mmCIF file of C-alpha atoms and ligand atoms in Angstrom:
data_model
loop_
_atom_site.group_PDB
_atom_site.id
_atom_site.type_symbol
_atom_site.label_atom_id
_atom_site.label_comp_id
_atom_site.label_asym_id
_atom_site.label_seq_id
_atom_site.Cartn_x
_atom_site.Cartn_y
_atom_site.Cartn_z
ATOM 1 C CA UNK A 1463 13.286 16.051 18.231
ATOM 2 C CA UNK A 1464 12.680 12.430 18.324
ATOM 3 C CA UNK A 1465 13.591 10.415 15.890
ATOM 4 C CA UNK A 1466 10.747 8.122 14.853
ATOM 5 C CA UNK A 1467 9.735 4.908 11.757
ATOM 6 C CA UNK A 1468 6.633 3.760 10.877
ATOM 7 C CA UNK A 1469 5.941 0.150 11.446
ATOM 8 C CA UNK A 1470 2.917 -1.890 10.179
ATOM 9 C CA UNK A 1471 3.011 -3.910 13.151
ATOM 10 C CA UNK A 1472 3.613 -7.731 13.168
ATOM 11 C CA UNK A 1473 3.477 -8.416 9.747
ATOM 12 C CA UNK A 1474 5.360 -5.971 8.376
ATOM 13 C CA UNK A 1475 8.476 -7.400 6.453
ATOM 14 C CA UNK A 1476 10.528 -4.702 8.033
ATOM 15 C CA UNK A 1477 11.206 -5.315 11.534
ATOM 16 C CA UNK A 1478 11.944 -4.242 15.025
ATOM 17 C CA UNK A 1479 15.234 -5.145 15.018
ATOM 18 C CA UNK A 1480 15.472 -3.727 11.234
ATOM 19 C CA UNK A 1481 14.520 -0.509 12.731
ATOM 20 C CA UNK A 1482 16.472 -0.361 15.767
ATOM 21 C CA UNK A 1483 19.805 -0.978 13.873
ATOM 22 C CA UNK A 1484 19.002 2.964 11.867
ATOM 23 C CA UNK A 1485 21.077 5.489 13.735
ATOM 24 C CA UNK A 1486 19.675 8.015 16.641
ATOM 25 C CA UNK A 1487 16.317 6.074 15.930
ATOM 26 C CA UNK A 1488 14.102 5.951 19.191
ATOM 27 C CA UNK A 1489 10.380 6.033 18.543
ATOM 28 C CA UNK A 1490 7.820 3.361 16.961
ATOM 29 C CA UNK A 1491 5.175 4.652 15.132
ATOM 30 C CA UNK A 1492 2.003 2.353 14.548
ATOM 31 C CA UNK A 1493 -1.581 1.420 15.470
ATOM 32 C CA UNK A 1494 -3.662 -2.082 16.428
ATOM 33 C CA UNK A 1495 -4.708 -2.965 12.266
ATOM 34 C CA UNK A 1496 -6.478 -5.586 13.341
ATOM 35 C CA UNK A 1497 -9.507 -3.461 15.272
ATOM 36 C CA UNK A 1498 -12.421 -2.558 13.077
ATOM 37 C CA UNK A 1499 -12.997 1.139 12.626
ATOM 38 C CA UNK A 1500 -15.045 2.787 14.765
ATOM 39 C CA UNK A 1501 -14.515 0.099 18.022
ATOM 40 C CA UNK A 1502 -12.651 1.090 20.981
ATOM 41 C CA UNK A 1503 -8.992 0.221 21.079
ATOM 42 C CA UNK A 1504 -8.647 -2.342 23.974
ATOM 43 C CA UNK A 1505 -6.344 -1.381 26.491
ATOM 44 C CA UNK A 1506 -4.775 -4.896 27.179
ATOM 45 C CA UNK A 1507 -3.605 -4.900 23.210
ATOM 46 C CA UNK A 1508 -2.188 -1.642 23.034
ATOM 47 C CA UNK A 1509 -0.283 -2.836 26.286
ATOM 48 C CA UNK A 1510 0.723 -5.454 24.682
ATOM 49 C CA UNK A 1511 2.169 -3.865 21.654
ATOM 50 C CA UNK A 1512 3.932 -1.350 23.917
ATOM 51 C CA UNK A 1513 5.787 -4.126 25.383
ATOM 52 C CA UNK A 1514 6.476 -5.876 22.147
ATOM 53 C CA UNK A 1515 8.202 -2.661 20.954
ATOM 54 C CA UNK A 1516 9.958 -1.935 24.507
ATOM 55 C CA UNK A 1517 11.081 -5.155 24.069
ATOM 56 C CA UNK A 1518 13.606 -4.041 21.345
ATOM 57 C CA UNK A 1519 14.802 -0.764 22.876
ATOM 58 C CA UNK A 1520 12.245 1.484 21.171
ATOM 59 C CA UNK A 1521 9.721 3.612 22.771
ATOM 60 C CA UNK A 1522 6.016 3.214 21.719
ATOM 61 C CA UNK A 1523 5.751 7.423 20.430
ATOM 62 C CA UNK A 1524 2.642 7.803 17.781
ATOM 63 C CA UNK A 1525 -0.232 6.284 17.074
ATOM 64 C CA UNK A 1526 -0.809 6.856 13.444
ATOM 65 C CA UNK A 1527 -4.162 6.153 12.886
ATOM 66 C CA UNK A 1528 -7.243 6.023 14.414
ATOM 67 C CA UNK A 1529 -9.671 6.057 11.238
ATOM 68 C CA UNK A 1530 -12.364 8.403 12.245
ATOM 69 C CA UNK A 1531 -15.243 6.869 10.774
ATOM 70 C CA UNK A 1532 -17.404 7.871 7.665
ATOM 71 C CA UNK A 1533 -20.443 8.817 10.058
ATOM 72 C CA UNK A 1534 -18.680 11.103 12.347
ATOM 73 C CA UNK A 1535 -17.664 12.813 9.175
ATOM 74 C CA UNK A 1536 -20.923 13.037 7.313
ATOM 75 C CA UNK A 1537 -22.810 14.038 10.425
ATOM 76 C CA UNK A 1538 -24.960 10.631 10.530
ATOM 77 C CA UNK A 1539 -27.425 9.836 13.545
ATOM 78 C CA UNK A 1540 -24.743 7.378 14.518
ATOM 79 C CA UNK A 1541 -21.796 9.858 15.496
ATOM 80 C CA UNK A 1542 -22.118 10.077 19.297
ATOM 81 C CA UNK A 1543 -21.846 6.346 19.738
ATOM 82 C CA UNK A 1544 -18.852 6.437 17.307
ATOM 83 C CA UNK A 1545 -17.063 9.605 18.721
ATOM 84 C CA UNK A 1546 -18.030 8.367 22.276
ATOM 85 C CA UNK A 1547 -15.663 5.464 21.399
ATOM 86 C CA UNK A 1548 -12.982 7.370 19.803
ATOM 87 C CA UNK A 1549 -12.745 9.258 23.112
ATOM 88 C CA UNK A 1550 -12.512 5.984 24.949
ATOM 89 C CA UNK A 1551 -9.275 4.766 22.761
ATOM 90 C CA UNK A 1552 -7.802 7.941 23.468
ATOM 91 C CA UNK A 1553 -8.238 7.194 26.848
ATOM 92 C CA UNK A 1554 -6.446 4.033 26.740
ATOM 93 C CA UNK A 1555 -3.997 5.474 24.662
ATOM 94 C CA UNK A 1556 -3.189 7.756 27.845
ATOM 95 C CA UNK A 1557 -3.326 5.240 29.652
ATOM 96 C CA UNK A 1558 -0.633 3.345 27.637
ATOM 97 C CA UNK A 1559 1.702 6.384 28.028
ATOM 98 C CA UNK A 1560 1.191 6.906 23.997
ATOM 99 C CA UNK A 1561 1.354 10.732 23.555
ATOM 100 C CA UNK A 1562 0.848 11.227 20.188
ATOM 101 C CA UNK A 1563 -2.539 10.698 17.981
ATOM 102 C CA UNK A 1564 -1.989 10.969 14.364
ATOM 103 C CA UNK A 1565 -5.185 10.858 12.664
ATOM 104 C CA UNK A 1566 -7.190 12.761 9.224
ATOM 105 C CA UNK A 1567 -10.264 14.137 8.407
ATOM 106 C CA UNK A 1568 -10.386 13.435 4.524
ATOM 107 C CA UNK A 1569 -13.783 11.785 3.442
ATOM 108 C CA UNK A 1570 -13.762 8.521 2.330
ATOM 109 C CA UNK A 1571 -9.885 8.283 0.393
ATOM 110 C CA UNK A 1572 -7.032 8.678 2.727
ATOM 111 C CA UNK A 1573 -3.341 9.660 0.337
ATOM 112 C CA UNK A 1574 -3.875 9.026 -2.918
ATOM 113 C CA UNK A 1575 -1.391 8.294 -5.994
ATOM 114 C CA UNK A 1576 -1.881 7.442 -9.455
ATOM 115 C CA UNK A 1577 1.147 4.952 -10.000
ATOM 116 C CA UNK A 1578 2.961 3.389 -7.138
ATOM 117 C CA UNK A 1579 6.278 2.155 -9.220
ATOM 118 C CA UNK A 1580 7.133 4.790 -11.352
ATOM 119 C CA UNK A 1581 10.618 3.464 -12.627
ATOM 120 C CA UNK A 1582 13.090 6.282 -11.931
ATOM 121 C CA UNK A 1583 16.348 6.387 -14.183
ATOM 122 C CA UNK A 1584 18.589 5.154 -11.676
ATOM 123 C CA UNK A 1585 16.479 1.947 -11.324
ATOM 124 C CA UNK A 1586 14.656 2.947 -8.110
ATOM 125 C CA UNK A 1587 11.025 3.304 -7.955
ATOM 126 C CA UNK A 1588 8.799 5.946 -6.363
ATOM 127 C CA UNK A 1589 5.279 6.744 -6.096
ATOM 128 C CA UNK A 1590 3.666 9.423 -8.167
ATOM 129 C CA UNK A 1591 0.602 11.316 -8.599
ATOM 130 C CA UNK A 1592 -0.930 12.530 -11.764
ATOM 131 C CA UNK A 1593 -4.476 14.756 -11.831
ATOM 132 C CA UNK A 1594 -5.225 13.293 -15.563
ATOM 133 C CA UNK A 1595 -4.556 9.802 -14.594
ATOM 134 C CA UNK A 1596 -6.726 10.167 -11.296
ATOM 135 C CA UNK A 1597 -9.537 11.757 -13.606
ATOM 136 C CA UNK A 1598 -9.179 8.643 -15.851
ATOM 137 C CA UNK A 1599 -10.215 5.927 -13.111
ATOM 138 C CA UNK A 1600 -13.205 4.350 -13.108
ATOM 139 C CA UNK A 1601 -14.948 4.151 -9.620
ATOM 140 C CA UNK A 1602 -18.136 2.448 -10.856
ATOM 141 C CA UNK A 1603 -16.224 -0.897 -10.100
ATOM 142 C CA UNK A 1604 -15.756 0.078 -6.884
ATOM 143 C CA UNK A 1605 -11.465 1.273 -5.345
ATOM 144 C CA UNK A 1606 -10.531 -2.290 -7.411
ATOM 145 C CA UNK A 1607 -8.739 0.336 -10.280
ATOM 146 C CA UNK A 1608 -7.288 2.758 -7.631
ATOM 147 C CA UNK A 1609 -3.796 2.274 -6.607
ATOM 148 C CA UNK A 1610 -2.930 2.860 -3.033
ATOM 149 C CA UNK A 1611 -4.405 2.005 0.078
ATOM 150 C CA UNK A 1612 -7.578 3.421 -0.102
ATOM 151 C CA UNK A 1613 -10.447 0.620 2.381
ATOM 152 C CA UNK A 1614 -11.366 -1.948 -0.247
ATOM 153 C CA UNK A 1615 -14.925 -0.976 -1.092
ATOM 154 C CA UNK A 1616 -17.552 -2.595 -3.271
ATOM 155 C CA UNK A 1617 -19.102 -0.614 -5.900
ATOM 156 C CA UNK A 1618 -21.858 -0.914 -4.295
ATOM 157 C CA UNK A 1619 -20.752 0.665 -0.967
ATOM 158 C CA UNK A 1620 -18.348 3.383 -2.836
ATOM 159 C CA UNK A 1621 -21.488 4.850 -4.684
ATOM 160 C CA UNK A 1622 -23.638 5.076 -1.508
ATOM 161 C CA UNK A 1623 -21.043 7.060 0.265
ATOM 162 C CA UNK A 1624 -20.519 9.082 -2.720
ATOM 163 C CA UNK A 1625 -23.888 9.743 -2.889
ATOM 164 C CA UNK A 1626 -23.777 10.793 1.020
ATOM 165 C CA UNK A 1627 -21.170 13.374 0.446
ATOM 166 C CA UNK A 1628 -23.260 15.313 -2.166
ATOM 167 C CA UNK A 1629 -25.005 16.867 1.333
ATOM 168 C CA UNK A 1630 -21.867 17.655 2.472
ATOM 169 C CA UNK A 1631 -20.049 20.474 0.982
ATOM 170 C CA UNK A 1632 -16.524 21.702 2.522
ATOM 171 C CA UNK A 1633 -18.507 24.226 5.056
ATOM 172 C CA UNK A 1634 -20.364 20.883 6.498
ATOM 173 C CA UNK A 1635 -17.428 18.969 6.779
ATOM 174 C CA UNK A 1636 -15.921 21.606 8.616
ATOM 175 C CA UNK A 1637 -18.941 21.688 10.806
ATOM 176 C CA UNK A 1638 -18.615 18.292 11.272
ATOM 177 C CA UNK A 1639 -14.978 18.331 12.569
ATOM 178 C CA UNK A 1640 -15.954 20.911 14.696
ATOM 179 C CA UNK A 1641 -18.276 18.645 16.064
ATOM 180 C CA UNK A 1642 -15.995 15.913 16.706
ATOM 181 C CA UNK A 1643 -13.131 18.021 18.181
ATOM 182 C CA UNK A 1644 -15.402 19.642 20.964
ATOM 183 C CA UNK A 1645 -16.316 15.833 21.921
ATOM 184 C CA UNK A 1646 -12.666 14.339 22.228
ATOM 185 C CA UNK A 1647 -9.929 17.080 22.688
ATOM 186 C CA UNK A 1648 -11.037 17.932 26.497
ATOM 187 C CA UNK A 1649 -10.581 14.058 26.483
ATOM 188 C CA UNK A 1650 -7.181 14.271 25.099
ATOM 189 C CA UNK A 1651 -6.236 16.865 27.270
ATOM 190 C CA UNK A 1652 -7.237 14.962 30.392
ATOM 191 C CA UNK A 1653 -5.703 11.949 28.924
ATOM 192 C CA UNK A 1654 -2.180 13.410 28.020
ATOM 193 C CA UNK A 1655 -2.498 12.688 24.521
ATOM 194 C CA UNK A 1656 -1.393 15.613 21.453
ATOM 195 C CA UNK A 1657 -3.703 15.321 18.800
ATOM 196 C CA UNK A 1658 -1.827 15.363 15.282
ATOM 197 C CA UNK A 1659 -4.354 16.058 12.405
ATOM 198 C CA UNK A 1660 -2.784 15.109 9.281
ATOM 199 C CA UNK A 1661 -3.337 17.371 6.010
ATOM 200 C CA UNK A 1662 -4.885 16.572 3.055
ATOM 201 C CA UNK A 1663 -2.996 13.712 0.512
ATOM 202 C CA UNK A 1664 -2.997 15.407 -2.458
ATOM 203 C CA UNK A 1665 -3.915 19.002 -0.209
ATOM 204 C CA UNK A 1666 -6.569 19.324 -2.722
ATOM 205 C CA UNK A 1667 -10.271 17.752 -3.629
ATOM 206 C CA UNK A 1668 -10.454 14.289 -5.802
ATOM 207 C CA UNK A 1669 -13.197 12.952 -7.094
ATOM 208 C CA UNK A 1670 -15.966 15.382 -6.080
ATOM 209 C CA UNK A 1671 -15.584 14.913 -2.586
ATOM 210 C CA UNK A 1672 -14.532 18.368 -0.137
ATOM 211 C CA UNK A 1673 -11.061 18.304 1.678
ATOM 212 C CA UNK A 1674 -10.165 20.946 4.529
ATOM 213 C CA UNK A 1675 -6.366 21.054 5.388
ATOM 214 C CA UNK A 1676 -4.643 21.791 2.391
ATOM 215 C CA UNK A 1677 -3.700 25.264 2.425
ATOM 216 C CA UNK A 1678 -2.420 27.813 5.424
ATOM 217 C CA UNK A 1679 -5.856 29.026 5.151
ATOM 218 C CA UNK A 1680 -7.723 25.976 5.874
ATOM 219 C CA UNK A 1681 -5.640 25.583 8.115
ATOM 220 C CA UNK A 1682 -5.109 28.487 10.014
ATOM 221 C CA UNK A 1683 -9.050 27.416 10.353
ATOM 222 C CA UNK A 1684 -9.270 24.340 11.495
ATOM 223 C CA UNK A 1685 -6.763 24.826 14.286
ATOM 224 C CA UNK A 1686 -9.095 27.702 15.684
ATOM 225 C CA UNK A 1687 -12.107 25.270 16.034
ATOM 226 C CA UNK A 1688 -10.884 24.588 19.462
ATOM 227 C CA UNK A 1689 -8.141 26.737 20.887
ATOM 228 C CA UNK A 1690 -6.099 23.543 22.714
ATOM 229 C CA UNK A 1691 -2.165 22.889 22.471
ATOM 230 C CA UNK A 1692 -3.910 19.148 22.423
ATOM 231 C CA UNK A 1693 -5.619 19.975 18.980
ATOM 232 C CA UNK A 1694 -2.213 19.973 16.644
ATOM 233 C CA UNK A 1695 -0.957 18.844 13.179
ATOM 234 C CA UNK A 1696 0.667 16.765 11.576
ATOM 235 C CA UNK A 1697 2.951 18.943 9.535
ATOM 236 C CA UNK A 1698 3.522 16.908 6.518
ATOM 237 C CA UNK A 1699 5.970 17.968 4.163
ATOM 238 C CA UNK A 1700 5.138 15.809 1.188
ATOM 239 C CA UNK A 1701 1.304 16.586 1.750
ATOM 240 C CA UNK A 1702 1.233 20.269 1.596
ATOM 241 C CA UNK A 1703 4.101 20.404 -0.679
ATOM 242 C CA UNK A 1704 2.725 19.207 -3.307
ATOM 243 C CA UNK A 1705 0.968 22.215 -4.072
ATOM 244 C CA UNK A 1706 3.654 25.140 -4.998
ATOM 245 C CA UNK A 1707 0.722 27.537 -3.631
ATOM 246 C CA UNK A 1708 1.924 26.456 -0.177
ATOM 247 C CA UNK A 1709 4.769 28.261 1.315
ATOM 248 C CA UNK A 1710 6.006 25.551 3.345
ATOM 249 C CA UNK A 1711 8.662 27.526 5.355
ATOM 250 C CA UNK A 1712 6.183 30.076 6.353
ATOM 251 C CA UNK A 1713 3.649 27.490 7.333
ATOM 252 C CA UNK A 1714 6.161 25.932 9.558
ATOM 253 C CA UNK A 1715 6.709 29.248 11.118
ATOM 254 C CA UNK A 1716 3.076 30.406 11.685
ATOM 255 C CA UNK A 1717 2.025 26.643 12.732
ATOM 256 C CA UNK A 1718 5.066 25.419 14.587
ATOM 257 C CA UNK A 1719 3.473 26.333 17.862
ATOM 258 C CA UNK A 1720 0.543 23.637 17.210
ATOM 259 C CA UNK A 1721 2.950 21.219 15.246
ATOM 260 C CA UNK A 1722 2.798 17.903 17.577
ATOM 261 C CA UNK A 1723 4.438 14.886 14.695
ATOM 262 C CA UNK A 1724 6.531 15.939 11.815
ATOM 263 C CA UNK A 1725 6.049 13.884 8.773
ATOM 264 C CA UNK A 1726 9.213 14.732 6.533
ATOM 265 C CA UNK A 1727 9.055 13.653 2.757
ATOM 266 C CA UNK A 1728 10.032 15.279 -0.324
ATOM 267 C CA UNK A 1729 8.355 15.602 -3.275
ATOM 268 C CA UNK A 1730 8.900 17.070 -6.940
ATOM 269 C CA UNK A 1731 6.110 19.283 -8.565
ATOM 270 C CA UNK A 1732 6.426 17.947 -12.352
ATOM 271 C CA UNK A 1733 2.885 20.002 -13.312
ATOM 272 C CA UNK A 1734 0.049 22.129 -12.024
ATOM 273 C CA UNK A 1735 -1.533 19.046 -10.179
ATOM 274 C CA UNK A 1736 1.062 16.335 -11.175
ATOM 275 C CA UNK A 1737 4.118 15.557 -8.498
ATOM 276 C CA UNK A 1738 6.624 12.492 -7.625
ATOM 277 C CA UNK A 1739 8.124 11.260 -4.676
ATOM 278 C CA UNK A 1740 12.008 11.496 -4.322
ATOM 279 C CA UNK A 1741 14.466 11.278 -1.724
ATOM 280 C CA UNK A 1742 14.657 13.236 1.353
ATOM 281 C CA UNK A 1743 16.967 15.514 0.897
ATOM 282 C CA UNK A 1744 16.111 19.403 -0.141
ATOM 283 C CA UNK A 1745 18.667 19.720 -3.411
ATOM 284 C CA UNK A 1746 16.460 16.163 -4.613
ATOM 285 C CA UNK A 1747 12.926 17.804 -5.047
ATOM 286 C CA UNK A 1748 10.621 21.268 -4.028
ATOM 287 C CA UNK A 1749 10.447 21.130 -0.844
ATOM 288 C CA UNK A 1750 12.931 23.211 1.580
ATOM 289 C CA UNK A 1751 13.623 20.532 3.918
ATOM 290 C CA UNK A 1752 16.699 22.360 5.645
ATOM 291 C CA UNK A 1753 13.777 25.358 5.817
ATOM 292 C CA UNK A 1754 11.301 23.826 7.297
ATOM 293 C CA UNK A 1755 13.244 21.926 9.805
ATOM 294 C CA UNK A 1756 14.897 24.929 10.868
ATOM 295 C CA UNK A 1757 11.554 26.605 10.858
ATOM 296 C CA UNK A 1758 9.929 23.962 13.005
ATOM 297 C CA UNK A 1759 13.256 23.901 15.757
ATOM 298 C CA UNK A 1760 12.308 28.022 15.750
ATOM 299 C CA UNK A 1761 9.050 27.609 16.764
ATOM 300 C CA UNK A 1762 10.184 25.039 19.531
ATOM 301 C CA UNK A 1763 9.071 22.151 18.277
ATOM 302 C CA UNK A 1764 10.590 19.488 20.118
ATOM 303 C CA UNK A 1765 7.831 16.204 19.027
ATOM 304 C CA UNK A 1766 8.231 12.944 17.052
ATOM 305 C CA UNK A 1767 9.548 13.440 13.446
ATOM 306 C CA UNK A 1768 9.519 10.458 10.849
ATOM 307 C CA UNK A 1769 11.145 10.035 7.480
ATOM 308 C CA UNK A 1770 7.840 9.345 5.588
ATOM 309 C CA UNK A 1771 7.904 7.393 2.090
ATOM 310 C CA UNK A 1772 10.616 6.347 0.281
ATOM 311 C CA UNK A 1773 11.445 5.028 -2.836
ATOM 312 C CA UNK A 1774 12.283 1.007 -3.465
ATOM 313 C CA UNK A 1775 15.822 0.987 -3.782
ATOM 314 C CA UNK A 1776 18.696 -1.762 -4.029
ATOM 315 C CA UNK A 1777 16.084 -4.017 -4.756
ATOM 316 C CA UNK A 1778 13.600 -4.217 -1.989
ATOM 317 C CA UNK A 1779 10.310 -5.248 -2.659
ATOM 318 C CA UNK A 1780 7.644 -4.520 0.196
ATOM 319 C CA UNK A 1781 4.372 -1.783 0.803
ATOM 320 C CA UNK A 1782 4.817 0.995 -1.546
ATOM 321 C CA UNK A 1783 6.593 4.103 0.298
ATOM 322 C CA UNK A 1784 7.642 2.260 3.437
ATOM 323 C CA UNK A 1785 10.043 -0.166 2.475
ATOM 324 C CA UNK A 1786 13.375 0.105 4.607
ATOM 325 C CA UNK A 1787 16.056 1.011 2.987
ATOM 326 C CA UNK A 1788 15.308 4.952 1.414
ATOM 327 C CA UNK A 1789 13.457 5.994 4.883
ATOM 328 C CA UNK A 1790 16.621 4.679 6.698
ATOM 329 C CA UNK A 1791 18.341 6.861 4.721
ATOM 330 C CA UNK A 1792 16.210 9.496 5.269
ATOM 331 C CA UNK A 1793 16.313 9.264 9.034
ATOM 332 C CA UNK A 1794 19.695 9.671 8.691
ATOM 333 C CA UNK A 1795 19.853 12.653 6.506
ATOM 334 C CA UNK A 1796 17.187 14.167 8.719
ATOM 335 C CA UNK A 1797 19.427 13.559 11.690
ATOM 336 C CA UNK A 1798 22.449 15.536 9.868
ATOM 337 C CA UNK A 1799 20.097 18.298 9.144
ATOM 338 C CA UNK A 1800 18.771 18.821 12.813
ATOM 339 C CA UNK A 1801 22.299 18.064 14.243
ATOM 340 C CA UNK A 1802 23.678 20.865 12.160
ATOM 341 C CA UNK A 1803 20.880 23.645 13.203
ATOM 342 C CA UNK A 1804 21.205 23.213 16.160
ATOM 343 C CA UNK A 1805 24.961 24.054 15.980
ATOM 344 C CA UNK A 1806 24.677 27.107 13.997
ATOM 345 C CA UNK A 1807 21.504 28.016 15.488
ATOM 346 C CA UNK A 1808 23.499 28.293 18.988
ATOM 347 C CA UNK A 1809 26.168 30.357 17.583
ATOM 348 C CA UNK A 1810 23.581 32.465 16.370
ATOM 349 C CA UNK A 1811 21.979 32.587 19.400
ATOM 350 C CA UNK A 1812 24.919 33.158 21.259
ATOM 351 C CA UNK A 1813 26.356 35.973 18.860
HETATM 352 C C1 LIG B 2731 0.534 8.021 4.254
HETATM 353 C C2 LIG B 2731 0.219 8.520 5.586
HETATM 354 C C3 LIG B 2731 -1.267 8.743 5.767
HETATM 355 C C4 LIG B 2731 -1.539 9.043 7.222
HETATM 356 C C5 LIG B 2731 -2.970 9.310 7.523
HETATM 357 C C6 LIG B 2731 -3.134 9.800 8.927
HETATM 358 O O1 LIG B 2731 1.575 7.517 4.034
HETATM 359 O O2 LIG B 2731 0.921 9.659 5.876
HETATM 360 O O3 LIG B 2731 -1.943 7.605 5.405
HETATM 361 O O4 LIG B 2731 -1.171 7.942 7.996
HETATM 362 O O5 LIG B 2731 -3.525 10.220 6.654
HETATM 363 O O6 LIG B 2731 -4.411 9.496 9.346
#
């Protein structure tokens, strides 16, 4: 298991050296913001970053993301030039020694909440999502009413994509991804890289459009489009928790094999599509943390793991969910967790 943080590069309030002061912390996880989707990563840059990071004693481990484009995921005319591309990053991304590609497949919203300071009663804040609050938001003006992180688009440019997805139901998209995955996995193979497909954020639909890797199911699925160790997940706790039809110890199990990043995050189902984000630890929300760790170490995983969002705490301010203080403490927790399985798992083993 290596430890790993998520850092929004250069301008991200919390820093290097902020990072590499959190106990058993060794990996950097982040991509090159400043390339427009769909162009090839330079190699020179993502050289450059590697050194920036080596530069403070941390390892350059995950790149989390490459946005795969809207067109590779409706099926336009344009996708070979665009996938051709992709394969080329991943390339460099071999190339930089960068073994991990965490990326998603969900049409046009990556995670979505519906309030991104709910005020906890201990003070803190956390994110949280609501399915009545999400049905309430007005599109027409464009993402300008949607919290989160979702590309800025115009109204204009939201309702034509919207308007592109109504030919593509969930079988297409799945299609689709099919498509794309025959094109660049033989590349990551060659190239070194472990693909990391991220789940869904809620693991359900929103706003009309299909989603794909929500459920063991879709899952189970999507990983048999092409039979590679280099086509792999992103297990992501908070993701697939949210929805208390996913048995998240028994996912861990079956997909542990293909698990290449671990994105641990807890979250509290508060309704049938409602949920909020708490601390890491099991006893704080619904997800079996201890389980799924233990779980994952079963199946041999033996990747890059990350605390994923945390509350504001202490009085931080900073980007929603990755502010520095509650995913430090996370790391750590997650630290005491695997530390301890591994103990007790070698007595058992040895018993
Ligand atoms: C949210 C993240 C996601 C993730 C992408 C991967 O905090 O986990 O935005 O980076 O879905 O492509």
């Amino acid at each position: 298991m290596k430890m790993s943080f998520r850092w929004y590069g250069p301008d991200d309030p919390v820093t290097l050296a902020n990072i590499r002061q959190i106990p058993a912390m060794t990996g950097i996880v982040t991509a090159l913001y400043d390339v427009p989707v769909g162009e090839v990563w330079p190699l020179d840059k993502l050289m450059a970053r590697k050194a920036q990071i080596e530069a403070h004693g941390l390892e350059f481990a995950v790149v989390e993301s490459i946005p795969v484009p809207e067109a590779v995921k409706l099926g336009l005319p344009d996708r070979d030039r665009l996938i051709s591309n992709y394969c080329r990053s991943i390339s460099h991304l071999g190339a930089a020694g960068v073994q991990v590609l965490c990326y998603n497949f969900m049409p046009v919203f990556d995670w979505t909440r519906t309030n991104l300071a709910h005020v906890n009663a201990d003070g803190s804040t956390a994110l949280t999502f609501r399915q009545d609050d999400l049905d309430g938001i007005d599109l027409s003006r464009g993402t300008a009413g949607l919290p989160g992180w979702a590309d800025a688009y115009s109204a204009e440019q939201l309702g034509t994509l919207r308007a592109s997805y109504k030919e593509v139901d969930a079988e297409r998209l799945l299609e689709n991804f099919a498509y794309f995955l025959r094109a660049v996995v033989p590349v990551a193979e060659e190239a070194g890289v472990f693909m990391a497909l991220h789940p869904d954020d809620p693991p359900w639909p929103i706003f009309g459009l299909p989603r794909i890797v929500g459920s063991a199911e879709q899952i189970r699925r999507v990983l048999a489009l092409v039979d590679s160790r280099h086509h792999g997940l992103t297990f992501c706790t908070g993701s697939l928790g949210a929805s208390a039809d996913n048995d998240l110890v028994a996912m861990a199990r079956e997909f542990g094999p293909r698990v290449n990043f671990t994105h641990a995050r807890n979250v509290l189902i508060t309704g049938e599509r409602d949920f909020m984000e708490v601390p890491h630890p099991s006893r704080c929300g619904s997800v079996d943390m201890v389980g799924v760790l233990d779980a994952l170490l079963d199946a041999g995983f033996d990747g890059p793991i990350r605390p994923d969002h945390g509350r504001m705490i202490w009085g931080e301010q900073g980007r929603p969910g990755y502010g520095l203080y509650d995913r430090a403490l996370g790391a750590t927790y997650l630290v005491g967790v695997f530390d301890a399985l591994k103990r007790s798992n070698t007595r058992r083993d040895t018993a």
